[in-house]
Short mmCIF file of C-alpha atoms and ligand atoms in Angstrom, two decimals:
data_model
loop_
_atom_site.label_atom_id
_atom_site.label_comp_id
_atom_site.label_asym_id
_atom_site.label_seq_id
_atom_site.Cartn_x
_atom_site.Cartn_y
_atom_site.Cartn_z
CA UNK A 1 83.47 74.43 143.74
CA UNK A 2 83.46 72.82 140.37
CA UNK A 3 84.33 76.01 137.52
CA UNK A 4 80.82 75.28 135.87
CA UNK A 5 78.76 75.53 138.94
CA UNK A 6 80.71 79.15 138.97
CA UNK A 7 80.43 80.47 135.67
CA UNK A 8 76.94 79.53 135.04
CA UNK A 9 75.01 82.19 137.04
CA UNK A 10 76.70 84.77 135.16
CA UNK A 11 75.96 83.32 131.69
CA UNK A 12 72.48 83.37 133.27
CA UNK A 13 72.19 86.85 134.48
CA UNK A 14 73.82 87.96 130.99
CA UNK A 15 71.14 86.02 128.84
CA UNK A 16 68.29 87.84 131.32
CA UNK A 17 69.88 91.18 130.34
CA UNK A 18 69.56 90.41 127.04
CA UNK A 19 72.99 90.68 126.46
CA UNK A 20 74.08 87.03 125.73
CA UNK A 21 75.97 87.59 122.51
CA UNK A 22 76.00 84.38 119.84
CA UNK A 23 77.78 83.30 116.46
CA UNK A 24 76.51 83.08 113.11
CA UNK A 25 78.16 80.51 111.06
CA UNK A 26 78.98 82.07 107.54
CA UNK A 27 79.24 79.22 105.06
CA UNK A 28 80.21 81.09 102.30
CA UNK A 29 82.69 84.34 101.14
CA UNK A 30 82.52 87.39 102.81
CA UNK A 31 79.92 89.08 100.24
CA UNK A 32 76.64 91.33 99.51
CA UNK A 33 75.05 87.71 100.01
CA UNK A 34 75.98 85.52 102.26
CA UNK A 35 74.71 82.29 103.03
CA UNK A 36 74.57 81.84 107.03
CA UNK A 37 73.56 78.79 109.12
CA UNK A 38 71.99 76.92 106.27
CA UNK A 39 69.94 80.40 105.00
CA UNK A 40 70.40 83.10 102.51
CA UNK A 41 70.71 86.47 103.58
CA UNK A 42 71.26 90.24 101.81
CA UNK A 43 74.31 91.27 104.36
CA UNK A 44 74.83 95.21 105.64
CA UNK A 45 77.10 94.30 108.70
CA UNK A 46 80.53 93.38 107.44
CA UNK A 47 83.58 95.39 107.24
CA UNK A 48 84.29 94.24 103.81
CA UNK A 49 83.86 98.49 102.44
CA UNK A 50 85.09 97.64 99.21
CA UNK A 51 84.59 93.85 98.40
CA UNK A 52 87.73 93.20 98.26
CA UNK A 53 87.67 90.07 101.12
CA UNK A 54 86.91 87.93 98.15
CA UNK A 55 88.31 89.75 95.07
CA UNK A 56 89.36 87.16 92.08
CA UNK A 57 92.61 88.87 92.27
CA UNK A 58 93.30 89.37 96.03
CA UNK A 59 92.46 85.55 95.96
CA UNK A 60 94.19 84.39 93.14
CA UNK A 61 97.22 86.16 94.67
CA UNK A 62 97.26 84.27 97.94
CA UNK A 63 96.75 81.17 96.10
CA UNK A 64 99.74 82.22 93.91
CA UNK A 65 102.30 83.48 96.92
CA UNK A 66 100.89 79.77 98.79
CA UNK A 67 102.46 77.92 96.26
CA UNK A 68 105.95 80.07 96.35
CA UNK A 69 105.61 80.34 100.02
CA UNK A 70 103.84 77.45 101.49
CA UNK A 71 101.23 78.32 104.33
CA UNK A 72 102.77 79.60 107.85
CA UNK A 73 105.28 81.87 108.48
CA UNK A 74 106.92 79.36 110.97
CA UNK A 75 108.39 81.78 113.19
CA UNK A 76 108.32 85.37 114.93
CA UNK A 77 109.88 88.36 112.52
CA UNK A 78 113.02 88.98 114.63
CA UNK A 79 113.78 85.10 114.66
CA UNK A 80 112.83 83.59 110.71
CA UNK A 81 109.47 84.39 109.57
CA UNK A 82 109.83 88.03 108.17
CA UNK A 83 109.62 87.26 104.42
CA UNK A 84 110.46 89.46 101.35
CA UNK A 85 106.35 89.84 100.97
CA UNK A 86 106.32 91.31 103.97
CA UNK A 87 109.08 93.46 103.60
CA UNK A 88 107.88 95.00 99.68
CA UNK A 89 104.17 94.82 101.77
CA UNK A 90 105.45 97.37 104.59
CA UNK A 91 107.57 100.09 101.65
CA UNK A 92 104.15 100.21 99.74
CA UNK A 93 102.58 100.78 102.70
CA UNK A 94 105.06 103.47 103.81
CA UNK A 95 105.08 105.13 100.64
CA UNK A 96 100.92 104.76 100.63
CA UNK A 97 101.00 106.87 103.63
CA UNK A 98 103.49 109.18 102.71
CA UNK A 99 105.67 107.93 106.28
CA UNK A 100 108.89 106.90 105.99
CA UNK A 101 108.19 103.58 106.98
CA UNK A 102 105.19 101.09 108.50
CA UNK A 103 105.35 97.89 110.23
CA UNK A 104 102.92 94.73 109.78
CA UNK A 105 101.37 93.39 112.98
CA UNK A 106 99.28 90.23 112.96
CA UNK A 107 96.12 92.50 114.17
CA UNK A 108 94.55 95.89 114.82
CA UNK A 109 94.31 95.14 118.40
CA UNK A 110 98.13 93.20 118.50
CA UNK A 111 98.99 97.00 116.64
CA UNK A 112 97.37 99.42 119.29
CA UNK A 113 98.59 96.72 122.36
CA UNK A 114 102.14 97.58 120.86
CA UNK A 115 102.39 100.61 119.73
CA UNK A 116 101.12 102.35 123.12
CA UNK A 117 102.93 99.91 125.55
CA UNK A 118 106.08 100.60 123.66
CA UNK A 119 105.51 104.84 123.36
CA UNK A 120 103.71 105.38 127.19
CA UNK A 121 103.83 101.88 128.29
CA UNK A 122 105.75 99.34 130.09
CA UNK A 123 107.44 98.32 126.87
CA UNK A 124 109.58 101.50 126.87
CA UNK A 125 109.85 101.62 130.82
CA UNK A 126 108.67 100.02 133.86
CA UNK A 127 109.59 103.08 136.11
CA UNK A 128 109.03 106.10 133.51
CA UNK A 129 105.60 104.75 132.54
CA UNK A 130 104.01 106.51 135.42
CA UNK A 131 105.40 109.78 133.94
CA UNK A 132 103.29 109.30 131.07
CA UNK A 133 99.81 110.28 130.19
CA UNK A 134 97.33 109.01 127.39
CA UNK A 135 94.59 111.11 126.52
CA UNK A 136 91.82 108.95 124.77
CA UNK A 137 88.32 109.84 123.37
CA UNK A 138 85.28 108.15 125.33
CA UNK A 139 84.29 105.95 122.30
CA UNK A 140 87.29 104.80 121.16
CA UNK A 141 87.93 100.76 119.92
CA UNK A 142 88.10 98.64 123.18
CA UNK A 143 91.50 97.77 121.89
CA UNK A 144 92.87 101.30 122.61
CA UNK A 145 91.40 101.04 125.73
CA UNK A 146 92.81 97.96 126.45
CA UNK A 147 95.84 99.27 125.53
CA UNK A 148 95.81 102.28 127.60
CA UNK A 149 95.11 100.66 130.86
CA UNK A 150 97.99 97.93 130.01
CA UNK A 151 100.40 100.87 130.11
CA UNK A 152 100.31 101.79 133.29
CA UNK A 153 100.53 105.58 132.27
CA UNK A 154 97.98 107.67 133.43
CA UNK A 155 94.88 106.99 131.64
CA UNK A 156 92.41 110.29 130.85
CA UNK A 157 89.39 109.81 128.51
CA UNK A 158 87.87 113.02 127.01
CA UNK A 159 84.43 113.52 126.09
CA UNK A 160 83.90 112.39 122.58
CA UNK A 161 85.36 114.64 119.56
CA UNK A 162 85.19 117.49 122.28
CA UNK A 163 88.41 119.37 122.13
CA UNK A 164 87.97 121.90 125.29
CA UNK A 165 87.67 118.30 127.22
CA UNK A 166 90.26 117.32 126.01
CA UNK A 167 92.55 120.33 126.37
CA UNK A 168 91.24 120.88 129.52
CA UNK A 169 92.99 117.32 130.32
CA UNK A 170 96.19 118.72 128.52
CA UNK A 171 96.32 121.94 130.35
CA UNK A 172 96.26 120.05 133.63
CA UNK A 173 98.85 117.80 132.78
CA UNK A 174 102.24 117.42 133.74
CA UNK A 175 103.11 114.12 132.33
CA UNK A 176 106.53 114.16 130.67
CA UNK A 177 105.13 111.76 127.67
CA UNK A 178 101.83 113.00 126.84
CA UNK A 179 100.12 110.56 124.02
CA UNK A 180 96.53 111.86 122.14
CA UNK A 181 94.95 108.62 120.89
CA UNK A 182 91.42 108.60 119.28
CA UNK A 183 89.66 106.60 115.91
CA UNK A 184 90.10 108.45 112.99
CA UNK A 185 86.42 106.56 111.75
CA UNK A 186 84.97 105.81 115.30
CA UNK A 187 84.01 101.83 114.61
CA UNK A 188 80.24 102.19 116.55
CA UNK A 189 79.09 105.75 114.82
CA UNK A 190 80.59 106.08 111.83
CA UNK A 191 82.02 109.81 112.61
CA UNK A 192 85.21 110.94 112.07
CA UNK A 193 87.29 112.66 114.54
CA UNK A 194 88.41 116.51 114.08
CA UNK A 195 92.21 115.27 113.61
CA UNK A 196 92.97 118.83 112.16
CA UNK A 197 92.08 120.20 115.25
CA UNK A 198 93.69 117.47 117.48
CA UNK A 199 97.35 117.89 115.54
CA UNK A 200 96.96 121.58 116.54
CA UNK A 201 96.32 120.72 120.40
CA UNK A 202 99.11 118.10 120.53
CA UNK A 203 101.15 120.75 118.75
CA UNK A 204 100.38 123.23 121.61
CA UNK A 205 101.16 120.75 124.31
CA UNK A 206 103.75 119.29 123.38
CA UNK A 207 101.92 115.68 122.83
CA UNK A 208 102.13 113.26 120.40
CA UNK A 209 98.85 112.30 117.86
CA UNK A 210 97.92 108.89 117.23
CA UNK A 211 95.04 108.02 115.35
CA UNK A 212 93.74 104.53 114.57
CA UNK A 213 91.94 104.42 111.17
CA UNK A 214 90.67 101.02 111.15
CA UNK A 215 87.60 102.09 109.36
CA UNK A 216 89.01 105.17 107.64
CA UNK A 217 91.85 103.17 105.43
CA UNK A 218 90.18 102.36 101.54
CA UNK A 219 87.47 104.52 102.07
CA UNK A 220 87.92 107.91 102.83
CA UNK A 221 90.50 110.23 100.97
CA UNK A 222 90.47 110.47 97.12
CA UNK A 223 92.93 107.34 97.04
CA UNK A 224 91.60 105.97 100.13
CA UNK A 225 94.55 107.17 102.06
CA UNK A 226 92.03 107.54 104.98
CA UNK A 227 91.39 109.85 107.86
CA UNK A 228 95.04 111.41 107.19
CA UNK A 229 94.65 111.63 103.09
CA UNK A 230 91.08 113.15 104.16
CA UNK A 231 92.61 116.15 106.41
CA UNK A 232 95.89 116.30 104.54
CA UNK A 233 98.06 115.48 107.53
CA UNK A 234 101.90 114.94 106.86
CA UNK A 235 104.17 112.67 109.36
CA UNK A 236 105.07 115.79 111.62
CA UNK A 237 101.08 116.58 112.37
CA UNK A 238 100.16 113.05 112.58
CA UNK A 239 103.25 111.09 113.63
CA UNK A 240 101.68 107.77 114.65
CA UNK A 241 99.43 106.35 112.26
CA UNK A 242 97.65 102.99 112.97
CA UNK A 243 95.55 101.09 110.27
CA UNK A 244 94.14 97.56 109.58
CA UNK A 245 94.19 94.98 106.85
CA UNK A 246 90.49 92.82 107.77
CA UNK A 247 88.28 95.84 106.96
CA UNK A 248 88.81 97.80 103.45
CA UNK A 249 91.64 95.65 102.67
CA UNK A 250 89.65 92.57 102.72
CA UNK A 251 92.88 90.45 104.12
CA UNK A 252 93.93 89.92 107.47
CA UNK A 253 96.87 91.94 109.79
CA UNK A 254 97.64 95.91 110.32
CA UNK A 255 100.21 98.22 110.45
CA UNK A 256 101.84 100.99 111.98
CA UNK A 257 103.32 103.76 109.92
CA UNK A 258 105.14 106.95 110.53
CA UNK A 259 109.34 107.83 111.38
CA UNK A 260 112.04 105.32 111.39
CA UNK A 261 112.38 106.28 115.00
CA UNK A 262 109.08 105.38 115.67
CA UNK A 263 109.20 102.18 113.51
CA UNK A 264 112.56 100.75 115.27
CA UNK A 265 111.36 101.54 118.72
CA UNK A 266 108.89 99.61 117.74
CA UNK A 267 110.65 96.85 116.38
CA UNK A 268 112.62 96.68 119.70
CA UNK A 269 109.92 97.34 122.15
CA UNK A 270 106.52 96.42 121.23
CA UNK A 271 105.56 93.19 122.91
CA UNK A 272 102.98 91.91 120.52
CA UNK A 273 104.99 92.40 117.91
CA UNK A 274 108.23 90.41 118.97
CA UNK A 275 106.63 87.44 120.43
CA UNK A 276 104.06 86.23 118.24
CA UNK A 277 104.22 84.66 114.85
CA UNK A 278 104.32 86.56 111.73
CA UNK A 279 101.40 86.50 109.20
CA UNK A 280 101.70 83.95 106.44
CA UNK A 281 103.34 85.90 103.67
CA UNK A 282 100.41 84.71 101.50
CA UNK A 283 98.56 87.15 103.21
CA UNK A 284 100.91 89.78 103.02
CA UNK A 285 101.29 89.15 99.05
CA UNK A 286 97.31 89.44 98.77
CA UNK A 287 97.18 92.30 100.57
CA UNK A 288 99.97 93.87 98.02
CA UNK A 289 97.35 93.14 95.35
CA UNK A 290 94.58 94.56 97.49
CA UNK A 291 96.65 97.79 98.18
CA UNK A 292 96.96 98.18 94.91
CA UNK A 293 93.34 97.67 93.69
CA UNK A 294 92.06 100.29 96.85
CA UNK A 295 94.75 103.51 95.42
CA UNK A 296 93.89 102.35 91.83
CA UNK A 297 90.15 101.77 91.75
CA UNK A 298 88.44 105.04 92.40
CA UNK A 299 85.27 104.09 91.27
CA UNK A 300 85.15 101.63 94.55
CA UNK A 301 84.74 104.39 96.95
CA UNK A 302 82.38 106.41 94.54
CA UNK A 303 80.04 103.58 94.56
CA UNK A 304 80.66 103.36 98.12
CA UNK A 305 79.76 107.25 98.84
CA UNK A 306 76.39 106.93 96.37
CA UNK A 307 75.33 103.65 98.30
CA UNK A 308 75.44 105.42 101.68
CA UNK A 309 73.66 108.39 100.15
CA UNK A 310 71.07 106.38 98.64
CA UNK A 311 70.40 104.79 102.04
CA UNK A 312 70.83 108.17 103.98
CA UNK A 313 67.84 109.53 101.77
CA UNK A 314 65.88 106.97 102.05
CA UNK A 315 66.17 106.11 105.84
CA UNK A 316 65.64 109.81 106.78
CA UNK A 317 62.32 109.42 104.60
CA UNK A 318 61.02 106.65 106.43
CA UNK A 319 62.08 109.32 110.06
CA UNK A 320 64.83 106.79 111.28
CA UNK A 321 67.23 108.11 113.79
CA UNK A 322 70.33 108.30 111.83
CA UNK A 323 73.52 109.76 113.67
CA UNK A 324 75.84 112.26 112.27
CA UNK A 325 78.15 109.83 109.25
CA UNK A 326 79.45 110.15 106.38
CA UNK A 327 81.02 107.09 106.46
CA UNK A 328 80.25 103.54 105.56
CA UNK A 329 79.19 102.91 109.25
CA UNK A 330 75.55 104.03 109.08
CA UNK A 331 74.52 103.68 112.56
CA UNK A 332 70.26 103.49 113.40
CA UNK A 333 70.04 104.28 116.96
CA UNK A 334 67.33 102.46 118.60
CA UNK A 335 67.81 102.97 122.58
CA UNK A 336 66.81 100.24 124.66
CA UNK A 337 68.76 96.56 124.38
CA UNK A 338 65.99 94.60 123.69
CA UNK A 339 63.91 96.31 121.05
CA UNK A 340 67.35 96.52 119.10
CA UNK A 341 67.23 92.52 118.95
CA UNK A 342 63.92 92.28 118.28
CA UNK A 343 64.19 94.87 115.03
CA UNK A 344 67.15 93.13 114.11
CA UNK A 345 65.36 89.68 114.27
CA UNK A 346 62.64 90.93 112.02
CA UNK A 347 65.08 92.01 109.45
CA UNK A 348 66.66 88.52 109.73
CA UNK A 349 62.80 87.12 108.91
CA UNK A 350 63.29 89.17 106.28
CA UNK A 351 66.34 87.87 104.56
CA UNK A 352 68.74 90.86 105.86
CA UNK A 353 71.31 91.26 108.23
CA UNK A 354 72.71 94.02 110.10
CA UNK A 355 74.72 94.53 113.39
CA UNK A 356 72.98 94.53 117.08
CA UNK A 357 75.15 96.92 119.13
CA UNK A 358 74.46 96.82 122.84
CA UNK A 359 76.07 97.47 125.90
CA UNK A 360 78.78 97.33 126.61
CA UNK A 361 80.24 97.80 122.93
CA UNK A 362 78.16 100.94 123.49
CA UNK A 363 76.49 102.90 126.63
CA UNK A 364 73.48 102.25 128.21
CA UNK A 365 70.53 103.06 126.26
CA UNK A 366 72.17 103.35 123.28
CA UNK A 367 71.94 100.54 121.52
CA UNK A 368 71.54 100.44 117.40
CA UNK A 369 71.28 98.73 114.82
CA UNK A 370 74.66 99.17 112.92
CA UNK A 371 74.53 98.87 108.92
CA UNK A 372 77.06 98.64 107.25
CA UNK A 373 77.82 99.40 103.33
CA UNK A 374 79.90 97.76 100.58
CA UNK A 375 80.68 99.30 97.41
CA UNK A 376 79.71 95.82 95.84
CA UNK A 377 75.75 96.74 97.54
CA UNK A 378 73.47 97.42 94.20
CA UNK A 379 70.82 100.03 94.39
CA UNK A 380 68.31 96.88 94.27
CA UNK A 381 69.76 95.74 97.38
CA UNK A 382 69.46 99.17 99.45
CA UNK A 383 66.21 99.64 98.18
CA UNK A 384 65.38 96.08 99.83
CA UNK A 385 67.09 96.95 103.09
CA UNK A 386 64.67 100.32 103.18
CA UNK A 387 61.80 98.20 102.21
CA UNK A 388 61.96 95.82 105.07
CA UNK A 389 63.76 98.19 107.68
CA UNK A 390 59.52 100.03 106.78
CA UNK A 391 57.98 97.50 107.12
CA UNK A 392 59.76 96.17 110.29
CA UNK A 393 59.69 99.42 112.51
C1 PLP B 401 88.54 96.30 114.08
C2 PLP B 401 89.23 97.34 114.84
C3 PLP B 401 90.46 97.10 115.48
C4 PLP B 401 91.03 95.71 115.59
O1 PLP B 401 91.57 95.30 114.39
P1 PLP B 401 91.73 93.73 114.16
O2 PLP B 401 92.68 93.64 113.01
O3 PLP B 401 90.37 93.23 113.84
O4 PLP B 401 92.28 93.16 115.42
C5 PLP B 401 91.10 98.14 116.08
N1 PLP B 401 90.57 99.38 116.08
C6 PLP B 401 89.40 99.66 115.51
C7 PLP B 401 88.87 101.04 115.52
C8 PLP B 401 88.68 98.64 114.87
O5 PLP B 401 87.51 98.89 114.33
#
């Protein structure tokens, strides 16, 4: 049978379940206002925290290192392409973290891929991968779950930010490598996970914590060291630290930090970090910039913190079903699939855009509208969002 002929019925029983998923085409900066497909709109769904994707000095740097550098990296970082800006990009990062060292990947998911596969996985052994275990929270980022089943260790999920689940998985264990993964900002609710807690059970099992703070990074902590500034967790409680450059950062890339074990095992085993190409080191010298402006600019995340309260305040006015976040990620749960569109279509009428989360980003009869805030959002502009989420509902 001709491939068409096979694929279509499933597009078609996808669009019936109302979970055909389609691109916007942004046509202009990543931004409070964007203009999309030709219209205006008053954006709360990027991961832009601190509006830093389109700062005049994030961009004028890449510009800047463009012109030193030229454009690609032409080539993997073991063979040519690891430049100086990435190197003086990973110390700051390091020394950001308070690790001894970090190590740029080209993504969050690349990152998580590698890290695991090289720790549990079949990067660090085809045989002694079966002796390993990953314990993972139920709502962690598809890309630690892709990475976990990659492995080939054994694969436990706990249920989420429960930690007699999860040390009832522990107890039972008698995995030789025991790895504790979770989100230290989980990407769909906006709550953080208990990470003091979770150092203290991988402590008492003899496992080792990793935590990816994808959303945490720029916006929690009092310098925006994220979930591990925010529970004051040193290299020995939280050994394997994961974070990305597209969200807070405004750039492009992650990184892993913690030992220099960690970081050369790394180096020598992780699969999607040896054989792809490396970043353009544009990118790495805006993100310098960007690193910079997120430790230095504390009034960022204190605009940040009043925008979500100003929203919190006025959404639980209005009775909206707000879950439990502190966080940027202000999630409105809604329930069933198709209602979510519709709301979220209404708001678009409206000149405003948020996030549709359904299945299976998130389960069954839990799907939500996800907002997101910016510390560039004005008060105007919340009060807008409340005004037509009121007069949508
Ligand atoms: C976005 C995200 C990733 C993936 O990062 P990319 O750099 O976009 O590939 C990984 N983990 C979490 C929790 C995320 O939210």
């Amino acid at each position: 049978m001709n491939i068409d002929s096979i694929l279509t019925p499933a597009l078609s029983a996808r669009r019936h379940e109302q979970l055909y998923r389609q691109r916007k085409t942004l046509q202009s900066p990543q931004a409070t206002e964007v203009r999309v497909d030709g219209k205006n709109f008053l954006s709360f769904s990027s991961n832009d925290y601190l509006g830093l994707a389109n700062h005049p000095d994030v961009v004028a740097a890449l510009q800047d290192a463009a012109a030193q550098y030229g454009v690609g990296s032409g080539a993997s970082h073991l063979v040519c392409g690891h430049s100086v800006e990435h190197h003086a990009l990973e110390a700051e990062l390091a020394a950001f973290c308070g690790r001894e060292r970090a190590l740029l990947f080209s993504s969050g998911y690349m990152a998580n891929l590698g890290a695991i596969n090289a720790l549990v996985g079949q990067g660090f052994s085809r045989q002694a991968s079966a002796d390993c275990a990953i314990f993972a929270d139920k709502l962690n980022h598809a890309s630690l779950i892709d990475a976990g089943l990659l492995s080939g260790a054994r694969f436990q999920r706990f249920l989420h930010n429960d930690m007699s689940s999860l040390e009832s998985h522990l107890q039972k264990s008698k995995a030789s490598r025991k790895l504790i993964v979770v989100d230290g900002v989980f990407s769909m609710d906006g709550d953080i996970a208990p990470l003091d807690q979770l150092s203290a059970l991988a402590d008492q099992y003899n496992a080792w914590l990793m935590v990816d703070d994808a959303h945490g990074f720029g916006c929690l902590g009092d310098m925006g060291g994220g979930s591990a500034e925010h529970f004051g967790l040193s290299q020995n409680d939280l050994p394997i630290l994961m974070g990305t450059l597209g969200k807070a950062f405004g750039t492009a890339g992650a990184f892993v930090a913690g030992s220099e074990a960690l970081i050369e095992t790394l180096i020598q085993f992780s699969r999607s970090y040896i054989y792809t190409t490396a970043l353009p080191p544009a990118i790495a010298a805006a993100t310098r910039v960007s690193l910079a402006l997120l430790k230095n600019e504390r009034g960022l995340r204190q605009r940040l913190r009043q925008n979500v309260q100003q929203f919190r305040l006025g959404a639980q006015a209005l009775g909206l079903n707000l879950m439990d976040s502190m966080t940027p990620i202000q999630p409105v749960l809604i329930g069933d699939e198709k209602q979510t569109m519709q709301l979220a279509e209404k708001l678009e009428l409206r000149g405003i855009l948020v996030g549709a989360i359904r299945p299976p980003t998130v389960a069954t009869g839990s799907s939500r509208l996800r907002i997101t805030f910016s510390a560039e959002h004005t008060s105007v502009q919340i009060t807008q969002l409340l005004d037509a989420l009121a007069q949508s509902l």
